[in-house]
GROMACS .gro file of C-alpha atoms in nm:
model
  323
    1UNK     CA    1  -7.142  12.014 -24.238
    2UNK     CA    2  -6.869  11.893 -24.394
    3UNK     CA    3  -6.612  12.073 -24.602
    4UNK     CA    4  -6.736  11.953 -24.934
    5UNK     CA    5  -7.094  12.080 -24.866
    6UNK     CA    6  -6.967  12.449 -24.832
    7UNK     CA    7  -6.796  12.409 -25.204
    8UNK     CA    8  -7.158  12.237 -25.303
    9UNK     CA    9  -7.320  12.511 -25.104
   10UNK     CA   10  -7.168  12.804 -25.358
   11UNK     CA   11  -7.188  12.570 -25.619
   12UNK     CA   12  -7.555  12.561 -25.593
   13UNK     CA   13  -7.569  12.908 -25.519
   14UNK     CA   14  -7.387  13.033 -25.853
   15UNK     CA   15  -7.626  12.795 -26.077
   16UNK     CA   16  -7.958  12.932 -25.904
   17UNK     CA   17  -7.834  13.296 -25.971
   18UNK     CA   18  -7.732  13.246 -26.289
   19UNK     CA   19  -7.993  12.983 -26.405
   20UNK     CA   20  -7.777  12.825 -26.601
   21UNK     CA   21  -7.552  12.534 -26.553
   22UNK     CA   22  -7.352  12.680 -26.862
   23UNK     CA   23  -7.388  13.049 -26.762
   24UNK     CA   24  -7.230  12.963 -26.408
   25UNK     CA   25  -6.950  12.724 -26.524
   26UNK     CA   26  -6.801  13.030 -26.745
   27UNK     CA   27  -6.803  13.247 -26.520
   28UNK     CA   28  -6.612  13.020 -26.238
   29UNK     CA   29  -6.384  12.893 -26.491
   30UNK     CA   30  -6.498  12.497 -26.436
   31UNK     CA   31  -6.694  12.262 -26.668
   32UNK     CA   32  -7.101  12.279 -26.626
   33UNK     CA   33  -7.072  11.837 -26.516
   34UNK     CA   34  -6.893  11.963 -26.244
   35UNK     CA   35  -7.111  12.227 -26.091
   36UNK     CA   36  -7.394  11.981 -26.189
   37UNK     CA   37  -7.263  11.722 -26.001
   38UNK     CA   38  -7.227  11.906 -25.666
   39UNK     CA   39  -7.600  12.031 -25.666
   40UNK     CA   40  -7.676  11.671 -25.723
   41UNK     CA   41  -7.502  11.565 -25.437
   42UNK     CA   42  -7.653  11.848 -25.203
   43UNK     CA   43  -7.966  11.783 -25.317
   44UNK     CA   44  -7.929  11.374 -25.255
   45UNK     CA   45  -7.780  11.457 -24.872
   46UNK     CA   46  -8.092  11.707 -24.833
   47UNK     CA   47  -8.299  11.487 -24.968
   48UNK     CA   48  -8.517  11.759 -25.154
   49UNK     CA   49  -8.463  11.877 -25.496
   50UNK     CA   50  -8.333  12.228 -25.538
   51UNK     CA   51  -8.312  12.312 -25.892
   52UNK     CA   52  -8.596  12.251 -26.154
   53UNK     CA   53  -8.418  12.170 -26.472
   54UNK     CA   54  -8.530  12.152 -26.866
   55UNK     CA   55  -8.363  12.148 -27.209
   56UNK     CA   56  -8.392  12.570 -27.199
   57UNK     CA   57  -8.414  12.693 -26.846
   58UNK     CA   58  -8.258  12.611 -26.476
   59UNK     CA   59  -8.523  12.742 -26.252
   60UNK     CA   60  -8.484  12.701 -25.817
   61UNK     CA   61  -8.752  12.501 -25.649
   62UNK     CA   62  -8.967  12.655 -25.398
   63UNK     CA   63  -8.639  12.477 -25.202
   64UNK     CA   64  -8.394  12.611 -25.387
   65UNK     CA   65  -8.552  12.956 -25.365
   66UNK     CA   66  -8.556  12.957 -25.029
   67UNK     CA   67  -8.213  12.808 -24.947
   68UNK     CA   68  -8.056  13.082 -25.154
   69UNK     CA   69  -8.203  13.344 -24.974
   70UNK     CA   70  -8.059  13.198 -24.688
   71UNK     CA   71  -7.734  13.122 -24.856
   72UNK     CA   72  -7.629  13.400 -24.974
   73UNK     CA   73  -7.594  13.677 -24.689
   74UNK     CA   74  -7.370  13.349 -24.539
   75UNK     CA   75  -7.164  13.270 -24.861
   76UNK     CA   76  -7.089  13.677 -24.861
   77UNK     CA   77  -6.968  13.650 -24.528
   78UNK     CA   78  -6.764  13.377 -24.579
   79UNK     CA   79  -6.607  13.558 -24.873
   80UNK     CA   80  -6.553  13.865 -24.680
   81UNK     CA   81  -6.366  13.689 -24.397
   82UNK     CA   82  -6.105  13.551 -24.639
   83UNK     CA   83  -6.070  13.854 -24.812
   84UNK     CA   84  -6.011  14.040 -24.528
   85UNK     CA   85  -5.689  13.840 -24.533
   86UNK     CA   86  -5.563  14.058 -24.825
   87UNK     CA   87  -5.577  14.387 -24.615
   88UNK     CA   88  -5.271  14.268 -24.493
   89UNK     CA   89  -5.072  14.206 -24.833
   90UNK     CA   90  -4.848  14.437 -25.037
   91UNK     CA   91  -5.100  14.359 -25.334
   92UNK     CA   92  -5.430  14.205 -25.345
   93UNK     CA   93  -5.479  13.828 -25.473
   94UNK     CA   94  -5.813  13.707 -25.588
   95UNK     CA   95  -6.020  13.692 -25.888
   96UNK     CA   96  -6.182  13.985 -26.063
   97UNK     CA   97  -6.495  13.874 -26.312
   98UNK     CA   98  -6.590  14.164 -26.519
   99UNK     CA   99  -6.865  14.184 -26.818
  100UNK     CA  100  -6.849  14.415 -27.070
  101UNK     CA  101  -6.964  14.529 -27.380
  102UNK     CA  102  -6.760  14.393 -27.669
  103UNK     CA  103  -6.669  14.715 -27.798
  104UNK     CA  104  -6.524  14.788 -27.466
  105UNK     CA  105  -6.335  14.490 -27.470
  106UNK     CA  106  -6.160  14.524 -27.752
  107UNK     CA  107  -6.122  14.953 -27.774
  108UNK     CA  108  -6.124  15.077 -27.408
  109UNK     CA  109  -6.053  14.759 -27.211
  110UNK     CA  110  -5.685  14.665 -27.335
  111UNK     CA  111  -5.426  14.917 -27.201
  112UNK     CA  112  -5.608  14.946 -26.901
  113UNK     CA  113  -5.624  14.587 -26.820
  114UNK     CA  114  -5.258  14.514 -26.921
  115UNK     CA  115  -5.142  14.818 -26.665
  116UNK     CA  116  -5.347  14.712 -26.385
  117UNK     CA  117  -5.230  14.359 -26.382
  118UNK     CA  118  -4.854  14.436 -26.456
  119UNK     CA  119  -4.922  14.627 -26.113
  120UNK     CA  120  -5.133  14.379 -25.900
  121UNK     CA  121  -4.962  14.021 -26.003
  122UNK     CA  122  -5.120  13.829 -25.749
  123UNK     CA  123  -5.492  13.924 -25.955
  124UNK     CA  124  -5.646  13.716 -26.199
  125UNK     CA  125  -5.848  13.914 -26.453
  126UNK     CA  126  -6.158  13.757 -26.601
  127UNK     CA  127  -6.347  13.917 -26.849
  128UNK     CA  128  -6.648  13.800 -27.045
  129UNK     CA  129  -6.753  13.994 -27.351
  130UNK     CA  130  -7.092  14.000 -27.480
  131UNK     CA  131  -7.358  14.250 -27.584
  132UNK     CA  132  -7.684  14.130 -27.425
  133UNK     CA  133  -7.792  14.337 -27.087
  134UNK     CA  134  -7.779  14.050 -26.789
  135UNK     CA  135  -7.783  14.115 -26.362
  136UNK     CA  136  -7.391  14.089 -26.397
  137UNK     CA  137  -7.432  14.029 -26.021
  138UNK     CA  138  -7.678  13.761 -26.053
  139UNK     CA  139  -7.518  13.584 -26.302
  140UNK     CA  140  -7.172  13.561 -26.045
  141UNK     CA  141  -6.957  13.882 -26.200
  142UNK     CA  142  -6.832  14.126 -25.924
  143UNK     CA  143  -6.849  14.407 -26.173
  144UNK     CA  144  -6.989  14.514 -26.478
  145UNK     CA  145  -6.911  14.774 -26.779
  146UNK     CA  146  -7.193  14.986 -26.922
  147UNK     CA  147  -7.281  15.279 -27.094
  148UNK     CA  148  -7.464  15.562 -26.902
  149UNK     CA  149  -7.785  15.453 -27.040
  150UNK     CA  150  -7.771  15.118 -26.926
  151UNK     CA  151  -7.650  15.181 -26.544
  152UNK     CA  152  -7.873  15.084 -26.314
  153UNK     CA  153  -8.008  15.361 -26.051
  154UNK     CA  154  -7.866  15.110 -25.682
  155UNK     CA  155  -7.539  15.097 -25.867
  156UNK     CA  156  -7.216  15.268 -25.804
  157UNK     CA  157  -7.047  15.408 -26.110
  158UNK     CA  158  -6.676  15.503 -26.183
  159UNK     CA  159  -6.559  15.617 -26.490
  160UNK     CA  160  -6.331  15.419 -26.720
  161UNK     CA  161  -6.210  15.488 -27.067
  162UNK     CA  162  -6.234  15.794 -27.268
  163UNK     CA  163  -6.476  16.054 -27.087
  164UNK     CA  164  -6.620  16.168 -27.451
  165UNK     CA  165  -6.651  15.933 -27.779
  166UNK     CA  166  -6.816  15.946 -28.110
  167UNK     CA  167  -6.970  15.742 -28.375
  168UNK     CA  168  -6.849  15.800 -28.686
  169UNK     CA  169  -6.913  15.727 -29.052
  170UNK     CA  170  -6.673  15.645 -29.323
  171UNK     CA  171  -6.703  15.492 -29.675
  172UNK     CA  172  -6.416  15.353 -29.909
  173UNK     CA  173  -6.280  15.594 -30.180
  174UNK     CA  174  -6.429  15.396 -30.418
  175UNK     CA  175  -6.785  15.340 -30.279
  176UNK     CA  176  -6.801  15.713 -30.254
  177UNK     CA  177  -6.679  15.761 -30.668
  178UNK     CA  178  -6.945  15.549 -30.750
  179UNK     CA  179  -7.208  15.682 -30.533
  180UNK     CA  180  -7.145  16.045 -30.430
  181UNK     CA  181  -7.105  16.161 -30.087
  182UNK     CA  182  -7.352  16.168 -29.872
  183UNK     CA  183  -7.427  16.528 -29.728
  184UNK     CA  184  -7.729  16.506 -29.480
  185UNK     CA  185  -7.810  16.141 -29.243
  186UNK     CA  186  -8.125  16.131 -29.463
  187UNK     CA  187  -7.946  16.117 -29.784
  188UNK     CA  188  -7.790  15.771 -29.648
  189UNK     CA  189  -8.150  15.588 -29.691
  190UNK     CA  190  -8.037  15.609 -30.078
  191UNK     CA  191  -7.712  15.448 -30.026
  192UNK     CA  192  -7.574  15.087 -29.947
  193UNK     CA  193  -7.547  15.050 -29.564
  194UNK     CA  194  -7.370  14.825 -29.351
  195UNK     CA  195  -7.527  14.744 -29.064
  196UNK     CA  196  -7.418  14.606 -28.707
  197UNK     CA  197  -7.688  14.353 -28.541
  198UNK     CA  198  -7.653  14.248 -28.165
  199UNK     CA  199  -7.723  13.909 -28.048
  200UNK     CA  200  -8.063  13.950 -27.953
  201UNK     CA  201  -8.120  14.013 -28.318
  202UNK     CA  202  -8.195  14.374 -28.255
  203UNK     CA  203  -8.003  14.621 -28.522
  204UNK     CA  204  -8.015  14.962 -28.371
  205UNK     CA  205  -8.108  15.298 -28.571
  206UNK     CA  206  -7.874  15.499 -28.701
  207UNK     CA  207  -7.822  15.836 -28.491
  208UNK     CA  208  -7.689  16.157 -28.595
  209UNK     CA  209  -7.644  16.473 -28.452
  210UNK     CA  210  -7.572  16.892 -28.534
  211UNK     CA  211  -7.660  17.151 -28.343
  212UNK     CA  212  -7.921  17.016 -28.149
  213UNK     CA  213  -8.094  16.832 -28.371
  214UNK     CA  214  -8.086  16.411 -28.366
  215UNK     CA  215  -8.179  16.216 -28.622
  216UNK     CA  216  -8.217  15.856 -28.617
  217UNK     CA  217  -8.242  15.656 -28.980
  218UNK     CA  218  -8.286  15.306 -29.043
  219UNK     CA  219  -8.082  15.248 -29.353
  220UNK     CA  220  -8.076  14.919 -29.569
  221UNK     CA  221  -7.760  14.778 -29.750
  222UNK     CA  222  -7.588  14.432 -29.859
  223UNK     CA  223  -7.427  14.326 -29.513
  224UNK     CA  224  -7.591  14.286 -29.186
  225UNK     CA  225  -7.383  14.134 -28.899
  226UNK     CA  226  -7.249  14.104 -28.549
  227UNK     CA  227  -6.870  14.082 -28.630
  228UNK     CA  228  -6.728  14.445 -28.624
  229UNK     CA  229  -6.421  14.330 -28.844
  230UNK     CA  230  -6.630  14.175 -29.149
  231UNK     CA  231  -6.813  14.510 -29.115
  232UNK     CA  232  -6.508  14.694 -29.122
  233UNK     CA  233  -6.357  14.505 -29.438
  234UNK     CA  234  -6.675  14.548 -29.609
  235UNK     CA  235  -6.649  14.878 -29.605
  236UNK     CA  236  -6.303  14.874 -29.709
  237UNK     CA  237  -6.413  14.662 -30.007
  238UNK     CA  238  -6.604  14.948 -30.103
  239UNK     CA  239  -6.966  14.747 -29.997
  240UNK     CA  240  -7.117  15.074 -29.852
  241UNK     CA  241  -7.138  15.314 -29.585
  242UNK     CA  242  -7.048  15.199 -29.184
  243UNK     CA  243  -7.147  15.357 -28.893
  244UNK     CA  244  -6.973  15.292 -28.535
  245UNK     CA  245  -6.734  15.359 -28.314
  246UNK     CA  246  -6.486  15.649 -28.397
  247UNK     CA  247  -6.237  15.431 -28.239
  248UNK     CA  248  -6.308  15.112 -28.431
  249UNK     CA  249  -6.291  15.290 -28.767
  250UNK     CA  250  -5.973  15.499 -28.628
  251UNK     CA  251  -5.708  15.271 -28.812
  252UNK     CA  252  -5.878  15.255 -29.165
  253UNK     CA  253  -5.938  15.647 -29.162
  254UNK     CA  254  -5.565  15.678 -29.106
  255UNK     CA  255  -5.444  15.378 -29.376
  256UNK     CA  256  -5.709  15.583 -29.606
  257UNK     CA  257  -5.902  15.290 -29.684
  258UNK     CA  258  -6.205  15.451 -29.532
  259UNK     CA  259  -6.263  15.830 -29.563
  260UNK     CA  260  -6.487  16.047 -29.310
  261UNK     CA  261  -6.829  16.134 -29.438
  262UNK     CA  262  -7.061  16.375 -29.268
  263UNK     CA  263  -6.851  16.496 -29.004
  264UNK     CA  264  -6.995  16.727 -28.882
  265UNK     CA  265  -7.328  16.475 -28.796
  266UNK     CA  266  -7.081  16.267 -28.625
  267UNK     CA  267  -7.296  16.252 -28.216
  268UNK     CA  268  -7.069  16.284 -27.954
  269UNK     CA  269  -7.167  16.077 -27.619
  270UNK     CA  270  -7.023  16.035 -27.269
  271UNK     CA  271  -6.796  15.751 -27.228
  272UNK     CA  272  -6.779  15.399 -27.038
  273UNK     CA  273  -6.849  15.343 -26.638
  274UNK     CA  274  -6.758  15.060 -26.404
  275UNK     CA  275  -7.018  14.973 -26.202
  276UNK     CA  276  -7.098  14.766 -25.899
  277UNK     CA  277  -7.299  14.748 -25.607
  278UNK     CA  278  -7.208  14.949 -25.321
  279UNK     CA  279  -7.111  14.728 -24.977
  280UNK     CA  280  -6.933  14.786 -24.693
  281UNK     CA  281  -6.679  14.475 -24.785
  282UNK     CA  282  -6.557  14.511 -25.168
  283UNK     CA  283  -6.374  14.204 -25.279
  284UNK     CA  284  -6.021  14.282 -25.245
  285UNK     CA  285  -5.911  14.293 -25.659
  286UNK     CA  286  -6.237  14.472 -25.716
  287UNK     CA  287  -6.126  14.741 -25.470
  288UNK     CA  288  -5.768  14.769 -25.613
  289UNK     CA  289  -5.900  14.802 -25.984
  290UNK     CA  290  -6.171  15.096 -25.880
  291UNK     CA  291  -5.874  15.253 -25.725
  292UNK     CA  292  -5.684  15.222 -25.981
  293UNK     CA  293  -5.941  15.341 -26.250
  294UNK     CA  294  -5.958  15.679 -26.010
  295UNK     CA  295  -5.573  15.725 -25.990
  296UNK     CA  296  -5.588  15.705 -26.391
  297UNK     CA  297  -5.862  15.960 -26.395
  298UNK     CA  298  -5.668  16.201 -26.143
  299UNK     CA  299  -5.341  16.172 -26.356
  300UNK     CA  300  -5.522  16.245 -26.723
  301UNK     CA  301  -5.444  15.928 -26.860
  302UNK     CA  302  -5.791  15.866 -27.003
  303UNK     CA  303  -5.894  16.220 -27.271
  304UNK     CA  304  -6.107  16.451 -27.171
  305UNK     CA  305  -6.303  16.546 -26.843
  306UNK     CA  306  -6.527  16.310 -26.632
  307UNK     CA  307  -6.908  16.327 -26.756
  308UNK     CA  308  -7.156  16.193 -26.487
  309UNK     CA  309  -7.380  15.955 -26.587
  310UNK     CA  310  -7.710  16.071 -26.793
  311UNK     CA  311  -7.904  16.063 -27.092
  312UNK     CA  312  -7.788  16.225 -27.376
  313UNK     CA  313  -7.946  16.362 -27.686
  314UNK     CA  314  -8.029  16.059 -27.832
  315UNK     CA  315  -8.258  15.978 -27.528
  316UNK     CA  316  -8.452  16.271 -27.628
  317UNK     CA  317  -8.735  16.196 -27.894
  318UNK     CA  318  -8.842  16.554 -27.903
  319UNK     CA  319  -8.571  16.658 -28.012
  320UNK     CA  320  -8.519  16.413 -28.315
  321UNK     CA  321  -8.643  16.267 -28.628
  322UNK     CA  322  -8.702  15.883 -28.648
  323UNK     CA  323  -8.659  15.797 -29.065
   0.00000   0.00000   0.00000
């Protein structure tokens, strides 16, 4: 086939996996007319439709299904023979797609990003944030960032970040005159609240833990959203009480906007791990930046220990309170 058909070829390829014209055009950094115009021209020189497309879903054919089977052991191949070309450079070249949390992207991400590209020039870094749970593979990325309770069991993971973090809470000076402090996580279902909700509308229960014991509350208050810096100024207004990341509340606690409360409830929980499936041929910046992450963890620069992957507390119910 011609040259064009291998580009169509992928092209295909990345919309069936992602099943989404959308999806797959922000991840490959090209508009969704384009990749919808190459699977219309392989499907007109195949003469067989490959993708079954409506207002809400991109689903393969019985085709398309089959072609990508096909497809992709030779697409990998294909990408594995050019890499192989960067074996021989000083530095690897290439593309790195990571998704990650959004919290990750904006507290753990950052310096570690910035150093690994002032290092590797030749690698472009692309990083999609979000907070829904997707097949990062599927969906085109080469790696993905996750929590320990979200890795999946096939995966490899590598640490990355802070080994140990918190959630903490924290109230304005204010708020807390006008209110009291609370002492106890069940004393907080009496107070204003503000609450984080991800996008698929879910707004998680609030989890504390002291010797031993979890509990998980469900508080109410005037502000509910997804945007962790109207959260944080809400607090700061003196709106209520915010639970999250120690790290995101980090610079109000030290401007004093925000104060600590309950401490000593604040749950500690292991930190952040790249992960991606293990194959004989890594792409060539994927294998630099897991190198990398390891030469970081064998010269301290991330705090504390590494923690392997596993449930903590919180994924025990016996050992918790639901309010």
């Amino acid at each position: 086939m011609a040259d064009a058909d291998l580009a169509d070829l992928d092209a295909f390829a990345a919309v069936a996996r992602a099943r989404s014209f959308r999806g797959a055009a922000a991840v490959r950094g090209v508009s969704p007319s384009s990749l919808s115009e190459a699977v219309r021209r392989l499907e007109a020189r195949l003469g067989v439709r490959l993708l079954n497309r409506t207002t809400r879903s991109v689903t393969p054919t019985e085709a398309g299904a089959r072609l990508l089977e096909r497809l992709a052991p030779a697409l990998g191949e294909v990408a594995a023979a050019l890499d192989a070309i960067n074996s021989v450079r000083d530095s690897p070249t290439g593309t790195l797609r990571l998704n990650v949390p959004t919290i990750v992207a904006r507290l753990v991400l950052p310096p570690i990003a910035c150093a690994f590209l002032a290092r590797h020039p030749g690698v472009t870094l692309e990083v999609v944030a979000e907070d829904s749970f997707i097949d990062v593979l599927a969906a085109g990325f080469d790696a993905g960032v996750r929590y320990d309770e979200r890795l999946e069991q096939d995966m490899i993971a590598v640490p990355i970040g802070p080994r140990r973090q918190r959630y903490a809470a924290a109230a304005a000076p204010s708020y807390l005159a006008r209110h009291g402090t609370p002492a106890h996580p069940r004393d907080l279902l009496a107070h204003a609240c503000i609450r984080h909700r991800f996008p698929s509308g879910v707004a998680l229960p609030w989890e504390f833990e002291r010797d031993g014991e979890v509990v998980r509350i469900s508080p109410k208050g005037p502000l509910v959203a997804s945007n962790l810096d109207l959260e944080v100024a809400a607090a700061e207004a003196g709106l209520g009480v915010i639970a999250t990341f120690e790290a995101a509340l980090a610079p109000a606690l030290t401007r004093g906007t925000l104060v600590p409360v309950m401490a000593d409830w604040w749950q500690s929980f292991s930190g952040p791990f790249l992960y991606y499936a293990g194959r004989d041929h890594l792409p060539a910046p994927l294998r630099a930046f897991v190198a990398f992450l390891r030469e970081r963890a064998r010269s301290g620069a991330d705090e504390g220990p590494p923690v392997r992957p596993g449930r903590g507390a919180a994924a025990h119910p016996e050992s918790s309170s639901d309010l």
